[in-house]
Amino acid sequence: MIPGHAVTPRHLSGLLSAPDGFDLPERRRAEHGTDVLASRLTAETRHGSTLDQIQPGTRVDIRDDTDRQGDMRDQTEQQASPEVQARIRSSFERQGLMRHLGARIVHIAPGCVHIVLPNRPEVTQQHGYIHAGATSAIADSAGGYAAFTLFPENTSVLTVEYKINLLAPAEGDHLEAVGMVLKAGRTLTVCTLEVFGVQDEHRTLVATGQQTLMCVNHRSEQPAP
């Protein structure tokens, strides 16, 4: 390959088998007793880094974005620390709208929060479906608290913007909103949002979206009345 040519997953597939290309895991194990193959390809490599810029021992992988998305979902099985869970639940309890809607948090993981909203007449629209306003509200809160799980102590969270696409009528025994951090930053964090209609064991994706959150330093939240 010509020096300066951008690296792609397809190029890497060939390089990993070349004797003068990247160090193979087996070779590195034999020399150093460790595997330097990474869990994913770095963003710099995906977006135009050259072979010259990749240093010996660089951890690389050629899995595609589908595998990466699966890895993110696997992380939702974790649980946040007791301290983080207490901070999230304390903040959630101060949200008057969530209390008014009857929503509750059911899962808190690092970078991922699930919120459930029971289907009641008070949250429906004229056709009997759960109102888009209620659907959007729990999605917004799920994403906000997903980001908040990764924020430092003595900070708060505010939504900068979010967009929701309503894909199907929101119906079922309850809705489950899932907020998941897509990109965490020092000031701004981006989350993906999904809302499912749940009836027995059947789950239907009824809304999806994306959200940007701001980490606010040294801002106390209003205490519960």
Coordinates of C-alpha atoms in Angstrom, one line a residue:
M1 CA 0.0 0.0 0.0
I2 CA 1.3 3.5 -0.9
P3 CA 2.3 5.5 2.2
G4 CA -0.2 8.3 2.9
H5 CA -3.2 6.2 1.7
A6 CA -6.1 6.3 4.1
V7 CA -6.7 3.2 6.1
T8 CA -10.1 1.5 5.8
P9 CA -11.4 -1.8 7.5
R10 CA -11.0 -3.5 4.1
H11 CA -7.4 -2.5 3.8
L12 CA -6.7 -3.7 7.4
S13 CA -8.1 -7.1 6.6
G14 CA -5.3 -7.5 4.1
L15 CA -2.6 -5.9 6.2
L16 CA -3.3 -8.1 9.2
S17 CA -2.2 -11.1 7.1
A18 CA 0.9 -9.5 5.6
P19 CA 4.3 -10.4 7.2
D20 CA 5.5 -6.8 7.1
G21 CA 2.2 -5.2 8.0
F22 CA 0.7 -4.8 11.5
D23 CA 1.9 -7.1 14.2
L24 CA -0.3 -10.1 14.4
P25 CA -1.7 -11.1 17.8
E26 CA 0.0 -14.4 17.7
R27 CA 3.4 -12.9 17.0
R28 CA 3.0 -10.3 19.8
R29 CA 1.9 -13.0 22.2
A30 CA 5.0 -14.9 21.5
E31 CA 7.3 -11.9 21.9
H32 CA 5.7 -10.1 24.8
G33 CA 3.1 -12.5 26.2
T34 CA 0.3 -10.1 25.5
D35 CA -2.3 -9.4 22.9
V36 CA -2.2 -5.9 21.4
L37 CA -5.2 -6.3 19.2
A38 CA -7.8 -3.7 20.3
S39 CA -11.5 -3.9 20.8
R40 CA -12.2 -1.4 18.1
L41 CA -10.6 0.7 15.4
T42 CA -9.8 4.2 16.5
A43 CA -11.7 7.2 15.1
E44 CA -8.5 8.6 13.7
T45 CA -7.9 5.4 11.7
R46 CA -11.5 5.4 10.4
H47 CA -11.3 9.0 9.2
G48 CA -8.1 9.1 7.2
S49 CA -5.1 8.4 9.3
T50 CA -2.2 7.1 7.2
L51 CA -0.1 4.0 7.6
D52 CA 2.9 6.2 8.4
Q53 CA 1.0 7.6 11.4
I54 CA 0.1 4.3 12.9
Q55 CA 2.8 3.4 15.4
P56 CA 4.0 -0.2 16.1
G57 CA 1.8 -1.9 18.6
T58 CA -1.3 0.3 17.7
R59 CA -4.4 -1.5 18.9
V60 CA -6.7 -2.0 15.9
D61 CA -9.7 -4.0 14.9
I62 CA -11.8 -4.3 11.7
R63 CA -15.2 -4.7 13.2
D64 CA -18.0 -2.6 11.6
D65 CA -20.4 -0.2 13.3
T66 CA -23.0 -3.0 13.8
D67 CA -20.6 -4.7 16.1
R68 CA -19.8 -1.4 17.9
Q69 CA -23.5 -0.8 18.4
G70 CA -23.9 -4.3 19.9
D71 CA -21.0 -3.6 22.3
M72 CA -22.8 -0.4 23.5
R73 CA -26.0 -2.3 24.2
D74 CA -24.0 -5.0 26.1
Q75 CA -22.9 -2.2 28.4
T76 CA -26.4 -1.5 29.5
E77 CA -26.4 -4.7 31.5
Q78 CA -24.0 -3.1 33.9
Q79 CA -25.2 -1.2 37.0
A80 CA -23.9 2.2 38.0
S81 CA -22.2 2.5 41.4
P82 CA -24.5 3.0 44.5
E83 CA -23.3 6.6 44.8
V84 CA -24.2 7.4 41.2
Q85 CA -27.6 5.6 41.4
A86 CA -28.4 7.6 44.6
R87 CA -27.5 10.9 42.9
I88 CA -29.6 10.1 39.8
R89 CA -32.7 8.9 41.8
S90 CA -32.5 11.9 44.1
S91 CA -32.5 14.3 41.1
F92 CA -35.2 12.3 39.3
E93 CA -37.5 12.6 42.4
R94 CA -37.2 16.4 42.1
Q95 CA -38.8 16.4 38.7
G96 CA -42.4 17.4 39.1
L97 CA -43.4 16.4 35.6
M98 CA -42.1 12.9 35.9
R99 CA -44.0 12.5 39.2
H100 CA -47.1 14.0 37.5
L101 CA -46.9 11.5 34.6
G102 CA -46.3 8.6 36.9
A103 CA -42.9 7.8 35.3
R104 CA -40.2 5.9 37.2
I105 CA -36.5 4.9 36.7
V106 CA -36.0 1.2 36.4
H107 CA -32.4 0.9 35.3
I108 CA -29.3 3.0 35.8
A109 CA -26.0 2.0 34.2
P110 CA -22.9 4.0 33.3
G111 CA -24.1 6.1 30.3
C112 CA -27.5 4.4 30.1
V113 CA -30.8 5.0 31.8
H114 CA -34.3 3.3 31.4
I115 CA -37.5 5.1 32.4
V116 CA -40.9 3.4 32.4
L117 CA -44.2 5.2 31.9
P118 CA -47.4 3.2 32.7
N119 CA -50.3 3.6 30.2
R120 CA -53.0 5.6 32.0
P121 CA -55.9 7.7 30.6
E122 CA -54.2 10.8 32.0
V123 CA -51.3 10.4 29.5
T124 CA -53.2 9.6 26.4
Q125 CA -54.3 11.6 23.4
Q126 CA -57.7 11.6 21.6
H127 CA -57.2 8.3 19.9
G128 CA -56.2 6.5 23.1
Y129 CA -52.5 6.3 22.3
I130 CA -50.0 7.7 24.8
H131 CA -49.4 11.3 24.0
A132 CA -46.3 12.4 22.0
G133 CA -45.6 15.0 24.7
A134 CA -45.4 12.2 27.3
T135 CA -43.3 10.0 25.0
S136 CA -40.9 12.9 24.3
A137 CA -40.7 13.9 28.0
I138 CA -39.6 10.5 29.2
A139 CA -37.1 10.2 26.3
D140 CA -35.6 13.6 27.2
S141 CA -35.3 12.6 30.9
A142 CA -33.8 9.2 30.0
G143 CA -31.1 10.8 27.9
G144 CA -30.4 13.5 30.4
Y145 CA -29.9 11.1 33.2
A146 CA -27.8 8.8 31.0
A147 CA -25.4 11.7 30.5
F148 CA -25.6 12.6 34.2
T149 CA -24.3 9.2 35.2
L150 CA -20.9 10.2 33.6
F151 CA -20.8 13.8 35.0
P152 CA -18.4 14.7 37.9
E153 CA -19.7 15.5 41.4
N154 CA -21.0 19.1 42.0
T155 CA -22.4 19.3 38.4
S156 CA -25.8 19.3 37.0
V157 CA -27.3 18.5 33.6
L158 CA -29.4 20.6 31.2
T159 CA -30.8 19.7 27.8
V160 CA -29.4 21.8 24.9
E161 CA -31.6 20.3 22.2
Y162 CA -33.2 17.0 21.2
K163 CA -35.1 15.6 18.2
I164 CA -37.7 12.9 18.2
N165 CA -39.1 10.8 15.3
L166 CA -42.4 9.1 16.1
L167 CA -42.3 5.8 14.3
A168 CA -45.5 4.1 15.5
P169 CA -48.5 4.8 17.7
A170 CA -47.4 4.6 21.4
E171 CA -49.5 1.9 22.8
G172 CA -49.1 -1.0 25.2
D173 CA -49.1 -1.7 28.9
H174 CA -46.3 0.8 29.3
L175 CA -43.6 2.7 27.5
E176 CA -39.9 2.2 28.2
A177 CA -37.6 5.1 27.2
V178 CA -33.9 4.2 26.9
G179 CA -31.2 7.0 26.9
M180 CA -27.7 6.0 25.9
V181 CA -24.6 8.1 25.7
L182 CA -23.2 8.2 22.2
K183 CA -20.4 10.7 22.8
A184 CA -19.4 12.1 26.1
G185 CA -17.6 15.4 26.3
R186 CA -16.3 17.8 28.9
T187 CA -19.1 20.3 28.3
L188 CA -21.5 18.7 25.8
T189 CA -22.6 15.1 25.6
V190 CA -24.7 13.5 22.8
C191 CA -27.2 10.7 23.5
T192 CA -29.3 8.4 21.5
L193 CA -33.0 8.0 22.5
E194 CA -35.3 5.1 22.0
V195 CA -38.9 4.6 23.3
F196 CA -40.6 1.2 23.1
G197 CA -44.2 0.3 23.6
V198 CA -44.3 -2.8 25.7
Q199 CA -47.2 -5.3 25.9
D200 CA -46.5 -8.5 27.8
E201 CA -43.2 -9.7 26.3
H202 CA -43.6 -7.8 23.0
R203 CA -41.7 -4.6 22.4
T204 CA -42.3 -2.2 19.6
L205 CA -40.0 0.7 18.8
V206 CA -42.4 3.7 18.7
A207 CA -39.9 6.6 18.8
T208 CA -36.2 7.3 18.3
G209 CA -34.1 10.5 18.5
Q210 CA -30.9 12.2 19.5
Q211 CA -30.1 14.7 22.2
T212 CA -27.4 17.1 23.3
L213 CA -26.8 17.7 27.0
M214 CA -24.7 20.3 28.8
C215 CA -22.7 19.7 32.0
V216 CA -23.2 22.7 34.3
N217 CA -20.6 23.2 37.0
H218 CA -21.4 24.2 40.5
R219 CA -25.1 24.5 40.0
S220 CA -27.3 23.1 42.7
E221 CA -30.7 21.6 41.9
Q222 CA -33.9 22.9 43.4
P223 CA -34.8 20.8 46.5
A224 CA -38.0 18.8 46.5
P225 CA -41.0 20.8 47.9

